[in-house]
mmCIF file of C-alpha atoms in Angstrom:
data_model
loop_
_atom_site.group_PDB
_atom_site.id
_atom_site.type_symbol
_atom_site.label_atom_id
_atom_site.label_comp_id
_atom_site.label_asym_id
_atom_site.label_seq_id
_atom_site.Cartn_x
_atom_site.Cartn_y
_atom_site.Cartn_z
ATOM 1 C CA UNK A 1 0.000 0.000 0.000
ATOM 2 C CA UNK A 2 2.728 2.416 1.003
ATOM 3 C CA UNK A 3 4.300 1.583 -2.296
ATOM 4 C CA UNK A 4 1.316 2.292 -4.219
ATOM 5 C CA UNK A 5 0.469 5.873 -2.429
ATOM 6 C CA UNK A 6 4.010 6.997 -2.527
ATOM 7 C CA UNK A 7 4.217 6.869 1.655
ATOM 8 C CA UNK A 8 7.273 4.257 1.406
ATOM 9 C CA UNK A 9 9.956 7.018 0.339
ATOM 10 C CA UNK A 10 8.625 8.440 3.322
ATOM 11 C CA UNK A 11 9.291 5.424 5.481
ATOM 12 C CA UNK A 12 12.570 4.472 3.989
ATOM 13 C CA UNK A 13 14.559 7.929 4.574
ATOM 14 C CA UNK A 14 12.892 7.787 8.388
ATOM 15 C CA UNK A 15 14.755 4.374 9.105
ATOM 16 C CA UNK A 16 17.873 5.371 7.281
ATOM 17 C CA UNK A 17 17.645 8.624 9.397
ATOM 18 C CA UNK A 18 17.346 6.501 12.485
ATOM 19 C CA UNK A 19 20.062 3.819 11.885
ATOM 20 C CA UNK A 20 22.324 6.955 11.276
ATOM 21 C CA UNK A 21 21.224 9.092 14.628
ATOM 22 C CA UNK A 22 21.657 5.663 16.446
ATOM 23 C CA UNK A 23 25.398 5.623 14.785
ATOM 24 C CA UNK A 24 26.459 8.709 15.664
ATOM 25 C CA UNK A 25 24.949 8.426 19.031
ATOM 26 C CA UNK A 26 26.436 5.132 20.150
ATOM 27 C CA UNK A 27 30.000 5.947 18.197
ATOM 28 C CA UNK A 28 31.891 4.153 20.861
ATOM 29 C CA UNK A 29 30.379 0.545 20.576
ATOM 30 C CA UNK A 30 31.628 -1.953 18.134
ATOM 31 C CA UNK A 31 28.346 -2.116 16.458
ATOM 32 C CA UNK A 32 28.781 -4.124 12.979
ATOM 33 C CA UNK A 33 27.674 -2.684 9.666
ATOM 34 C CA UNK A 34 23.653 -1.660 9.835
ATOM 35 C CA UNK A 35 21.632 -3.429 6.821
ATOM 36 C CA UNK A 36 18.476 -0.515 6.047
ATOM 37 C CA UNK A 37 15.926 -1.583 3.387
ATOM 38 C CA UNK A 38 15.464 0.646 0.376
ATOM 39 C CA UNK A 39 12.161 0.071 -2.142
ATOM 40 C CA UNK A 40 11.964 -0.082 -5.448
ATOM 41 C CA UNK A 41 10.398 3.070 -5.608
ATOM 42 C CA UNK A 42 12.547 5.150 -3.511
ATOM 43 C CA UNK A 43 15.753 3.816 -6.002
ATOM 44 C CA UNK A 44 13.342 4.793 -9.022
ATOM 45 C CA UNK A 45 13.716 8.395 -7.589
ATOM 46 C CA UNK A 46 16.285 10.666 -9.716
ATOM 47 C CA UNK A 47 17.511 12.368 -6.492
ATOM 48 C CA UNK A 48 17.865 9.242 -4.366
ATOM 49 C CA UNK A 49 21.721 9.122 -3.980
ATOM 50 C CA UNK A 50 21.875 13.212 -3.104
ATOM 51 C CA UNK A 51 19.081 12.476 -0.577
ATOM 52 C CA UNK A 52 20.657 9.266 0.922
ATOM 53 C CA UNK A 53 24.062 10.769 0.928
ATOM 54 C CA UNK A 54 22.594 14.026 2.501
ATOM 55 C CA UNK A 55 21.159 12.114 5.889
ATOM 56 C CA UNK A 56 24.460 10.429 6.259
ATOM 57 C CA UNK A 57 26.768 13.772 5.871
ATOM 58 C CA UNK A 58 24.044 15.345 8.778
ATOM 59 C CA UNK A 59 24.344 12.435 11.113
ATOM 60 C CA UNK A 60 28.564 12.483 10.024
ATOM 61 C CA UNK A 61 28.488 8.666 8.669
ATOM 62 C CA UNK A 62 30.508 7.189 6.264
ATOM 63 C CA UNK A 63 28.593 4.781 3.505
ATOM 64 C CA UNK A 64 30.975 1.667 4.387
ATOM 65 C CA UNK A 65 29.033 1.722 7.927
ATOM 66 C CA UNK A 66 25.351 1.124 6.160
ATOM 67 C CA UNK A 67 24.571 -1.831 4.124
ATOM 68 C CA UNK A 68 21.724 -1.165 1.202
ATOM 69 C CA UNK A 69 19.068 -4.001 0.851
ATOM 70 C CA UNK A 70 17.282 -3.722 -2.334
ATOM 71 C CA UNK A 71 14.521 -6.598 -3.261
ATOM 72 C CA UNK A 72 16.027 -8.573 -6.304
ATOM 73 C CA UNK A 73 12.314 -7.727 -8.413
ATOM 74 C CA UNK A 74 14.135 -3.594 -7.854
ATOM 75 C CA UNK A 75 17.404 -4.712 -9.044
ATOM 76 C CA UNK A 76 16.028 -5.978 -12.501
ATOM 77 C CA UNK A 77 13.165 -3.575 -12.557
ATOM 78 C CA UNK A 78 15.219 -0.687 -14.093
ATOM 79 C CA UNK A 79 18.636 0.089 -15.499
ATOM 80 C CA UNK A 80 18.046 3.894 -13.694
ATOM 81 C CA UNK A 81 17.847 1.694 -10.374
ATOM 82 C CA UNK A 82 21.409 -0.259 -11.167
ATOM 83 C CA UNK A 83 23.004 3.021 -12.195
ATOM 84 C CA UNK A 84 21.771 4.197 -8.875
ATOM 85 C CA UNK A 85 22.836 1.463 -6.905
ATOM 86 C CA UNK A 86 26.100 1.402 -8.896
ATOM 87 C CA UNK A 87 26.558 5.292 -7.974
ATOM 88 C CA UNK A 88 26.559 3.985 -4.240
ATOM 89 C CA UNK A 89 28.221 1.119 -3.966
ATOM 90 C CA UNK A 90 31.204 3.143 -5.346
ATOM 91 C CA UNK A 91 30.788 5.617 -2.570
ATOM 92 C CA UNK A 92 31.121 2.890 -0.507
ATOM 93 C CA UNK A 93 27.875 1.553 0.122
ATOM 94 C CA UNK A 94 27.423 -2.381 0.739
ATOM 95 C CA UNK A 95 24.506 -3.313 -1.764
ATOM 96 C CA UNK A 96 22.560 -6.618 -0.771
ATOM 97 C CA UNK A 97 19.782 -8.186 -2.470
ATOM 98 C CA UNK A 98 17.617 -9.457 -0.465
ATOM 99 C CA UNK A 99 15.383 -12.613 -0.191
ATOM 100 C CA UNK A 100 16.894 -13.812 -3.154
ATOM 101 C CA UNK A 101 15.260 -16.305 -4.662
ATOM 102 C CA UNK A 102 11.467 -15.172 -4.096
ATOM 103 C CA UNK A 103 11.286 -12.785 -6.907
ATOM 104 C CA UNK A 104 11.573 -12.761 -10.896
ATOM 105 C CA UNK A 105 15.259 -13.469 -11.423
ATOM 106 C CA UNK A 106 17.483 -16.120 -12.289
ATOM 107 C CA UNK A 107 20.684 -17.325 -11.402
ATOM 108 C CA UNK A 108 21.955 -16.196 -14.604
ATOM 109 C CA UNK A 109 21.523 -12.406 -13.754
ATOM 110 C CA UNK A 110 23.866 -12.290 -10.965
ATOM 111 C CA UNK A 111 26.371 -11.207 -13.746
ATOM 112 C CA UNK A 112 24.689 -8.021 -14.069
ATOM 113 C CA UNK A 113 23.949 -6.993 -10.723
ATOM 114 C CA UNK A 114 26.249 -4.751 -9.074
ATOM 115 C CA UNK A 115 26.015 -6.249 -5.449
ATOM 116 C CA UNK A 116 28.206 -7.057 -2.618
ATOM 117 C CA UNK A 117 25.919 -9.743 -0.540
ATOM 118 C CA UNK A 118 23.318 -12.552 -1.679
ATOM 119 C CA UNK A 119 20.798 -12.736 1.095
ATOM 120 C CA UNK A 120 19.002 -16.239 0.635
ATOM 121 C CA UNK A 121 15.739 -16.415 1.486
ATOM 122 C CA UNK A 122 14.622 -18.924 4.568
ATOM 123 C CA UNK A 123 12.218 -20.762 2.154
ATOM 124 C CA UNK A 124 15.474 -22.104 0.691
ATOM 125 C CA UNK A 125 16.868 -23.163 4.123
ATOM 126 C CA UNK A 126 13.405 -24.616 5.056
ATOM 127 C CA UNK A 127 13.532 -27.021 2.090
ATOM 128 C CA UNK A 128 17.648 -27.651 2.025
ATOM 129 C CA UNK A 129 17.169 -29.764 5.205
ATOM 130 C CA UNK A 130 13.584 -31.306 4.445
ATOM 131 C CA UNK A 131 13.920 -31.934 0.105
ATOM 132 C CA UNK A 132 17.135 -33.435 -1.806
ATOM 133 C CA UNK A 133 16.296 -31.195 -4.313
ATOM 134 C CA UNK A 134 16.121 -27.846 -1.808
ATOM 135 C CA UNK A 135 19.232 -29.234 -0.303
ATOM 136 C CA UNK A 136 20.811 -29.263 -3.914
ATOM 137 C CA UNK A 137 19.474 -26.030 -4.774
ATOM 138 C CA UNK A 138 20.943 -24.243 -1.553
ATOM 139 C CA UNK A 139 24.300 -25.614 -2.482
ATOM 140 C CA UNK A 140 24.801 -24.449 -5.796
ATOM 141 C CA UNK A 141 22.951 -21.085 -5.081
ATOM 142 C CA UNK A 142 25.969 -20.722 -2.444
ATOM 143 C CA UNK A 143 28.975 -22.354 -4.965
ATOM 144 C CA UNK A 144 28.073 -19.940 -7.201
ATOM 145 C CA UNK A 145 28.094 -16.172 -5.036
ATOM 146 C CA UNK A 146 31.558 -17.595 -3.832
ATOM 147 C CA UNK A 147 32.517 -17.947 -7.948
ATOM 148 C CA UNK A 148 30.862 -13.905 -7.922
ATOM 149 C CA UNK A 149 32.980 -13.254 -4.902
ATOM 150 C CA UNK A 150 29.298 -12.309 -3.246
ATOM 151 C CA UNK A 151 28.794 -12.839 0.473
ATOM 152 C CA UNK A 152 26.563 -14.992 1.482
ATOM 153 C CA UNK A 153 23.628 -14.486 3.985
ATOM 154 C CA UNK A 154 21.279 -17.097 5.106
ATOM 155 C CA UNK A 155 17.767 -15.521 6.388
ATOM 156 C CA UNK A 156 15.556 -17.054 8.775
ATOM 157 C CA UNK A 157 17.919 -19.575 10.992
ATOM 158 C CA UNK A 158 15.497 -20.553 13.332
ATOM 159 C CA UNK A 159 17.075 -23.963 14.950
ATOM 160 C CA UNK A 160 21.032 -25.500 15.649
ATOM 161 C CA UNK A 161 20.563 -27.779 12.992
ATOM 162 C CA UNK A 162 19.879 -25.493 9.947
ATOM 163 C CA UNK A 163 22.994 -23.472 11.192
ATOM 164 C CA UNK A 164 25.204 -26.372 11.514
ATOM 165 C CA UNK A 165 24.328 -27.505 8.001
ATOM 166 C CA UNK A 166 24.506 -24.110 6.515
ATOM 167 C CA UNK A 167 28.253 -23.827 8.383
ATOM 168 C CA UNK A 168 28.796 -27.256 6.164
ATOM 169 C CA UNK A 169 28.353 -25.838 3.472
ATOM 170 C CA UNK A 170 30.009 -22.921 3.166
ATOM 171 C CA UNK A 171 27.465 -19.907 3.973
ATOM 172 C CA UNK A 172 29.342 -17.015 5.673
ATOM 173 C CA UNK A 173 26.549 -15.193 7.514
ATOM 174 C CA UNK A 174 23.386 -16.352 9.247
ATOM 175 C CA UNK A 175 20.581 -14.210 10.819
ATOM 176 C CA UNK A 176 17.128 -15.968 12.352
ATOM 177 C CA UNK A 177 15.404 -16.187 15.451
ATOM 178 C CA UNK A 178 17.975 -18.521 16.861
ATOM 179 C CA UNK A 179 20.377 -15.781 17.533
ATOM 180 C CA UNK A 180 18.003 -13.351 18.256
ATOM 181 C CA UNK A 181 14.366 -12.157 18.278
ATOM 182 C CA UNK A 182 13.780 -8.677 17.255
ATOM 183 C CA UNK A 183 14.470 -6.177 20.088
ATOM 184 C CA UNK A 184 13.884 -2.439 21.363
ATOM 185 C CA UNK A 185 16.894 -0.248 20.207
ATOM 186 C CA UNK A 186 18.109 -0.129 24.349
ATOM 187 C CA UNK A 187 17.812 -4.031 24.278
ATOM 188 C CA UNK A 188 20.108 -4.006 21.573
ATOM 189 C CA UNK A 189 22.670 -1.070 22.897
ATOM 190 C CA UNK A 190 22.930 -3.324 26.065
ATOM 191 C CA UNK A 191 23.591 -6.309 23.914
ATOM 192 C CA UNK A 192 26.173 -4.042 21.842
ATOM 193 C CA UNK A 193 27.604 -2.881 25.277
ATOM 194 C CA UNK A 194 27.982 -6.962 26.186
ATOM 195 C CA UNK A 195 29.964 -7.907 23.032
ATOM 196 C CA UNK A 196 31.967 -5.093 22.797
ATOM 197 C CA UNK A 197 33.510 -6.005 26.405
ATOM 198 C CA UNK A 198 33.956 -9.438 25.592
ATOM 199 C CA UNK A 199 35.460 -8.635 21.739
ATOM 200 C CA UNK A 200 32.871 -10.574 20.576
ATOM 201 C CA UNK A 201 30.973 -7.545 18.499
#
């Protein structure tokens, strides 16, 4: 709906806003690279990198500190949208694509997407451990982001053994309810505050 009425751009520049403020605030924890979701129809906007690059000079944050998830339906959508993205990543924006696999594309148009991550979608890691053929799937999907030198994230880890296999076979990042269940922002400082004692964050 948001899409439709033109609210998301709205939306999207609010959370980037936010993961920035909470950067710049909290500038002396060892808080990883943020991921913050951008639609299609924010990227189909001709002054999307000014505007994006404008929050982050206000909040004084570099681009390699935010990660860019773009739905893999926006990457194909429109070349204005890869020149975008393109424009960014060289900045030094992270570009993901996220829940790959859900959308319109094939494996074959990797070679034209200007992305550093390939965020699998949990449907995949649902039917790796339950299907011969999902397992197969999963595998190849991953053997072939490490041949794109893409990093590889698996969504949706909800139990021990779907992280154990996914260690197996190769997949370099995992997020899911099994590490953690979504949280308010002083949760998640605390949690921050935790790791960054222990050099674990």
């Amino acid at each position: 709906m948001f899409e439709k009425n033109g609210f998301i751009q709205t939306l999207d520049y609010y959370v980037l806003s936010h993961t920035c403020k909470f950067l710049q605030t909290y500038q002396h924890l060892a808080v990883p690279r943020l991921s913050v979701n951008l639609s299609g129809v924010t990227m189909l906007q001709e002054d999307v990198v000014e505007r994006v690059m404008e929050i982050l000079n206000q909040y004084q944050v570099v681009p390699a500190q935010i990660d860019l998830e773009i739905t893999e339906t926006a990457f194909v959508a429109n070349s204005a949208i890869q020149a975008s993205l393109k424009a960014l990543q060289h900045m030094g924006f992270t570009i993901s694509i996220d829940d790959f696999g859900t959308g319109v594309s094939s494996l074959s148009r990797l070679r034209y997407m200007d992305l550093d991550t390939l965020k699998i979608d949990r449907e995949f890691i649902i039917d790796a451990l339950d299907d011969k053929r999902g397992n197969s799937i999963l595998n190849h999907v991953i053997e072939i982001a490490k041949d794109l030198d893409l990093e590889t994230v698996a969504e949706g880890i909800e139990t021990a053994d779907q992280l154990n296999y996914l260690r197996e076979i190769g997949c370099d990042v995992g997020q899911g309810f099994y590490y953690a269940r979504p949280m308010p922002e002083a949760v998640f400082v605390v949690s921050c505050e935790k790791l960054t004692q222990e050099g674990k964050c």
